[in-house]
């Protein structure tokens, strides 16, 4: 910003430009809240190997993490849930015995099969009682 050599007129404020600059800097540097994402690690996995559905960008710890097979979260396709306040895992009807849910919401599949290929939904009940959902997919290929 250049300083002007012209004289100020009555009522003109020299700091108006500084206020505008400061406002823009505050706006541009405000922290942004990233959306929660889930990354399959690895995204393409061989039969018999393990895959981790890794949760990223949690800005707060949910009350409960729920993992579902498919993209429709209902009780019949629930794999597992983790209640954070009690540090308790509960298996759902779609639990195969090969899944482990962690306190950060991530889900580990061990010894994957072709039947594990597909979409999964993480549903989170937040402290504010908001319901957040994130979908992820991974593919299991033959050895």
PDB file of C-alpha atoms in Angstrom:
ATOM      1  CA  UNK A   1       0.000   0.000   0.000  1.00  0.00           C
ATOM      2  CA  UNK A   2       1.480   3.361  -1.011  1.00  0.00           C
ATOM      3  CA  UNK A   3       1.169   6.524   1.029  1.00  0.00           C
ATOM      4  CA  UNK A   4      -0.476   9.400  -0.756  1.00  0.00           C
ATOM      5  CA  UNK A   5       1.227  12.776  -0.943  1.00  0.00           C
ATOM      6  CA  UNK A   6      -2.107  14.537  -1.350  1.00  0.00           C
ATOM      7  CA  UNK A   7      -3.389  16.381   1.700  1.00  0.00           C
ATOM      8  CA  UNK A   8      -6.228  14.850   3.677  1.00  0.00           C
ATOM      9  CA  UNK A   9      -9.618  16.468   3.357  1.00  0.00           C
ATOM     10  CA  UNK A  10     -11.729  17.207   6.378  1.00  0.00           C
ATOM     11  CA  UNK A  11     -13.429  13.987   7.555  1.00  0.00           C
ATOM     12  CA  UNK A  12     -11.048  11.664   5.678  1.00  0.00           C
ATOM     13  CA  UNK A  13      -9.443   9.139   7.996  1.00  0.00           C
ATOM     14  CA  UNK A  14      -5.836   8.112   7.278  1.00  0.00           C
ATOM     15  CA  UNK A  15      -6.269   4.756   9.009  1.00  0.00           C
ATOM     16  CA  UNK A  16      -9.202   3.580   6.844  1.00  0.00           C
ATOM     17  CA  UNK A  17      -6.804   1.770   4.505  1.00  0.00           C
ATOM     18  CA  UNK A  18      -5.041   0.136   7.437  1.00  0.00           C
ATOM     19  CA  UNK A  19      -8.341  -1.124   8.824  1.00  0.00           C
ATOM     20  CA  UNK A  20      -9.262  -2.594   5.449  1.00  0.00           C
ATOM     21  CA  UNK A  21      -5.865  -4.293   5.174  1.00  0.00           C
ATOM     22  CA  UNK A  22      -6.114  -5.687   8.704  1.00  0.00           C
ATOM     23  CA  UNK A  23      -9.641  -6.967   8.069  1.00  0.00           C
ATOM     24  CA  UNK A  24      -8.578  -8.735   4.901  1.00  0.00           C
ATOM     25  CA  UNK A  25      -5.575 -10.338   6.609  1.00  0.00           C
ATOM     26  CA  UNK A  26      -7.753 -11.610   9.453  1.00  0.00           C
ATOM     27  CA  UNK A  27     -10.275 -13.020   6.974  1.00  0.00           C
ATOM     28  CA  UNK A  28      -7.635 -14.718   4.808  1.00  0.00           C
ATOM     29  CA  UNK A  29      -5.757 -16.209   7.772  1.00  0.00           C
ATOM     30  CA  UNK A  30      -8.804 -17.437   9.730  1.00  0.00           C
ATOM     31  CA  UNK A  31      -8.567 -21.110  10.585  1.00  0.00           C
ATOM     32  CA  UNK A  32     -10.773 -23.321   8.459  1.00  0.00           C
ATOM     33  CA  UNK A  33     -12.454 -26.425   9.712  1.00  0.00           C
ATOM     34  CA  UNK A  34     -11.592 -29.355   7.508  1.00  0.00           C
ATOM     35  CA  UNK A  35     -14.147 -32.041   6.901  1.00  0.00           C
ATOM     36  CA  UNK A  36     -13.608 -35.461   8.397  1.00  0.00           C
ATOM     37  CA  UNK A  37     -12.253 -37.875   5.786  1.00  0.00           C
ATOM     38  CA  UNK A  38     -11.490 -41.579   5.734  1.00  0.00           C
ATOM     39  CA  UNK A  39      -8.592 -43.025   3.755  1.00  0.00           C
ATOM     40  CA  UNK A  40      -8.248 -46.735   2.976  1.00  0.00           C
ATOM     41  CA  UNK A  41      -4.640 -47.805   3.576  1.00  0.00           C
ATOM     42  CA  UNK A  42      -3.946 -49.333   1.096  1.00  0.00           C
ATOM     43  CA  UNK A  43      -6.868 -48.505  -1.257  1.00  0.00           C
ATOM     44  CA  UNK A  44      -6.298 -51.738  -3.247  1.00  0.00           C
ATOM     45  CA  UNK A  45      -5.406 -54.711  -1.079  1.00  0.00           C
ATOM     46  CA  UNK A  46      -4.654 -58.355  -1.845  1.00  0.00           C
ATOM     47  CA  UNK A  47      -6.776 -61.131  -0.401  1.00  0.00           C
ATOM     48  CA  UNK A  48      -5.460 -62.219   2.975  1.00  0.00           C
ATOM     49  CA  UNK A  49      -3.817 -58.863   3.737  1.00  0.00           C
ATOM     50  CA  UNK A  50      -5.020 -56.105   6.093  1.00  0.00           C
ATOM     51  CA  UNK A  51      -6.553 -52.718   5.313  1.00  0.00           C
ATOM     52  CA  UNK A  52      -7.010 -49.768   7.665  1.00  0.00           C
ATOM     53  CA  UNK A  53      -9.827 -47.257   7.170  1.00  0.00           C
ATOM     54  CA  UNK A  54      -7.931 -44.307   8.618  1.00  0.00           C
ATOM     55  CA  UNK A  55      -9.922 -41.328   9.966  1.00  0.00           C
ATOM     56  CA  UNK A  56      -8.496 -37.821   9.349  1.00  0.00           C
ATOM     57  CA  UNK A  57      -9.407 -34.255  10.423  1.00  0.00           C
ATOM     58  CA  UNK A  58     -11.410 -34.900  13.564  1.00  0.00           C
ATOM     59  CA  UNK A  59     -11.868 -31.472  15.131  1.00  0.00           C
ATOM     60  CA  UNK A  60     -13.620 -32.939  18.177  1.00  0.00           C
ATOM     61  CA  UNK A  61     -14.000 -36.401  19.642  1.00  0.00           C
ATOM     62  CA  UNK A  62     -17.432 -37.845  18.863  1.00  0.00           C
ATOM     63  CA  UNK A  63     -19.523 -39.537  21.541  1.00  0.00           C
ATOM     64  CA  UNK A  64     -19.853 -42.631  19.363  1.00  0.00           C
ATOM     65  CA  UNK A  65     -18.253 -43.973  16.166  1.00  0.00           C
ATOM     66  CA  UNK A  66     -20.432 -46.384  14.135  1.00  0.00           C
ATOM     67  CA  UNK A  67     -19.078 -48.366  11.163  1.00  0.00           C
ATOM     68  CA  UNK A  68     -21.481 -49.818   8.573  1.00  0.00           C
ATOM     69  CA  UNK A  69     -21.043 -52.022   5.506  1.00  0.00           C
ATOM     70  CA  UNK A  70     -22.517 -50.113   2.533  1.00  0.00           C
ATOM     71  CA  UNK A  71     -23.636 -46.511   2.353  1.00  0.00           C
ATOM     72  CA  UNK A  72     -26.888 -46.770   4.309  1.00  0.00           C
ATOM     73  CA  UNK A  73     -26.337 -46.739   8.046  1.00  0.00           C
ATOM     74  CA  UNK A  74     -28.959 -48.987   9.602  1.00  0.00           C
ATOM     75  CA  UNK A  75     -28.770 -51.512  12.418  1.00  0.00           C
ATOM     76  CA  UNK A  76     -28.663 -54.566  10.135  1.00  0.00           C
ATOM     77  CA  UNK A  77     -25.378 -53.572   8.447  1.00  0.00           C
ATOM     78  CA  UNK A  78     -23.563 -52.180  11.502  1.00  0.00           C
ATOM     79  CA  UNK A  79     -20.090 -53.696  11.861  1.00  0.00           C
ATOM     80  CA  UNK A  80     -19.092 -52.165  15.172  1.00  0.00           C
ATOM     81  CA  UNK A  81     -19.421 -49.097  17.364  1.00  0.00           C
ATOM     82  CA  UNK A  82     -17.012 -47.416  19.746  1.00  0.00           C
ATOM     83  CA  UNK A  83     -18.358 -45.386  22.682  1.00  0.00           C
ATOM     84  CA  UNK A  84     -15.610 -42.911  23.510  1.00  0.00           C
ATOM     85  CA  UNK A  85     -16.665 -41.984  27.060  1.00  0.00           C
ATOM     86  CA  UNK A  86     -16.590 -45.637  28.192  1.00  0.00           C
ATOM     87  CA  UNK A  87     -13.806 -46.768  25.814  1.00  0.00           C
ATOM     88  CA  UNK A  88     -16.071 -49.675  24.809  1.00  0.00           C
ATOM     89  CA  UNK A  89     -16.335 -51.595  21.517  1.00  0.00           C
ATOM     90  CA  UNK A  90     -19.597 -53.298  20.603  1.00  0.00           C
ATOM     91  CA  UNK A  91     -19.971 -55.680  17.664  1.00  0.00           C
ATOM     92  CA  UNK A  92     -22.905 -55.284  15.290  1.00  0.00           C
ATOM     93  CA  UNK A  93     -24.751 -57.787  13.081  1.00  0.00           C
ATOM     94  CA  UNK A  94     -22.283 -57.291  10.184  1.00  0.00           C
ATOM     95  CA  UNK A  95     -19.228 -57.986  12.395  1.00  0.00           C
ATOM     96  CA  UNK A  96     -17.115 -60.866  11.028  1.00  0.00           C
ATOM     97  CA  UNK A  97     -14.576 -61.138  13.843  1.00  0.00           C
ATOM     98  CA  UNK A  98     -11.827 -59.677  11.636  1.00  0.00           C
ATOM     99  CA  UNK A  99     -12.543 -55.984  12.340  1.00  0.00           C
ATOM    100  CA  UNK A 100     -11.054 -53.792  15.061  1.00  0.00           C
ATOM    101  CA  UNK A 101     -12.322 -50.281  15.772  1.00  0.00           C
ATOM    102  CA  UNK A 102      -9.901 -47.859  17.441  1.00  0.00           C
ATOM    103  CA  UNK A 103     -10.541 -44.891  19.787  1.00  0.00           C
ATOM    104  CA  UNK A 104      -9.854 -42.444  16.908  1.00  0.00           C
ATOM    105  CA  UNK A 105     -12.617 -44.092  14.842  1.00  0.00           C
ATOM    106  CA  UNK A 106     -10.310 -45.918  12.421  1.00  0.00           C
ATOM    107  CA  UNK A 107     -11.325 -49.461  11.461  1.00  0.00           C
ATOM    108  CA  UNK A 108      -8.861 -52.289  10.747  1.00  0.00           C
ATOM    109  CA  UNK A 109      -9.844 -55.268   8.591  1.00  0.00           C
ATOM    110  CA  UNK A 110      -7.617 -58.326   8.951  1.00  0.00           C
ATOM    111  CA  UNK A 111      -7.330 -61.130   6.424  1.00  0.00           C
ATOM    112  CA  UNK A 112      -9.599 -59.434   3.858  1.00  0.00           C
ATOM    113  CA  UNK A 113     -11.624 -61.408   1.328  1.00  0.00           C
ATOM    114  CA  UNK A 114     -13.295 -60.518  -1.983  1.00  0.00           C
ATOM    115  CA  UNK A 115     -16.557 -60.068  -0.043  1.00  0.00           C
ATOM    116  CA  UNK A 116     -14.984 -57.130   1.829  1.00  0.00           C
ATOM    117  CA  UNK A 117     -14.686 -55.084  -1.397  1.00  0.00           C
ATOM    118  CA  UNK A 118     -17.065 -52.150  -1.447  1.00  0.00           C
ATOM    119  CA  UNK A 119     -18.346 -49.104   0.342  1.00  0.00           C
ATOM    120  CA  UNK A 120     -18.330 -48.438   4.069  1.00  0.00           C
ATOM    121  CA  UNK A 121     -19.908 -45.653   6.090  1.00  0.00           C
ATOM    122  CA  UNK A 122     -18.563 -44.068   9.259  1.00  0.00           C
ATOM    123  CA  UNK A 123     -21.321 -42.378  11.233  1.00  0.00           C
ATOM    124  CA  UNK A 124     -20.344 -40.208  14.180  1.00  0.00           C
ATOM    125  CA  UNK A 125     -22.573 -38.882  16.933  1.00  0.00           C
ATOM    126  CA  UNK A 126     -20.836 -35.665  17.938  1.00  0.00           C
ATOM    127  CA  UNK A 127     -20.732 -34.025  21.390  1.00  0.00           C
ATOM    128  CA  UNK A 128     -23.271 -31.492  20.076  1.00  0.00           C
ATOM    129  CA  UNK A 129     -25.532 -34.434  19.069  1.00  0.00           C
ATOM    130  CA  UNK A 130     -24.980 -33.648  15.390  1.00  0.00           C
ATOM    131  CA  UNK A 131     -24.780 -36.710  13.186  1.00  0.00           C
ATOM    132  CA  UNK A 132     -21.863 -36.766  10.707  1.00  0.00           C
ATOM    133  CA  UNK A 133     -21.377 -39.366   7.977  1.00  0.00           C
ATOM    134  CA  UNK A 134     -18.373 -40.191   5.804  1.00  0.00           C
ATOM    135  CA  UNK A 135     -18.188 -42.869   3.102  1.00  0.00           C
ATOM    136  CA  UNK A 136     -15.126 -44.745   1.869  1.00  0.00           C
ATOM    137  CA  UNK A 137     -14.437 -47.613  -0.523  1.00  0.00           C
ATOM    138  CA  UNK A 138     -11.660 -50.120  -0.997  1.00  0.00           C
ATOM    139  CA  UNK A 139     -11.028 -52.952  -3.414  1.00  0.00           C
ATOM    140  CA  UNK A 140      -9.733 -56.446  -2.621  1.00  0.00           C
ATOM    141  CA  UNK A 141      -7.958 -58.195  -5.500  1.00  0.00           C
ATOM    142  CA  UNK A 142      -6.880 -61.798  -5.855  1.00  0.00           C
ATOM    143  CA  UNK A 143      -3.313 -62.722  -5.001  1.00  0.00           C
TER     144      UNK A 143
END
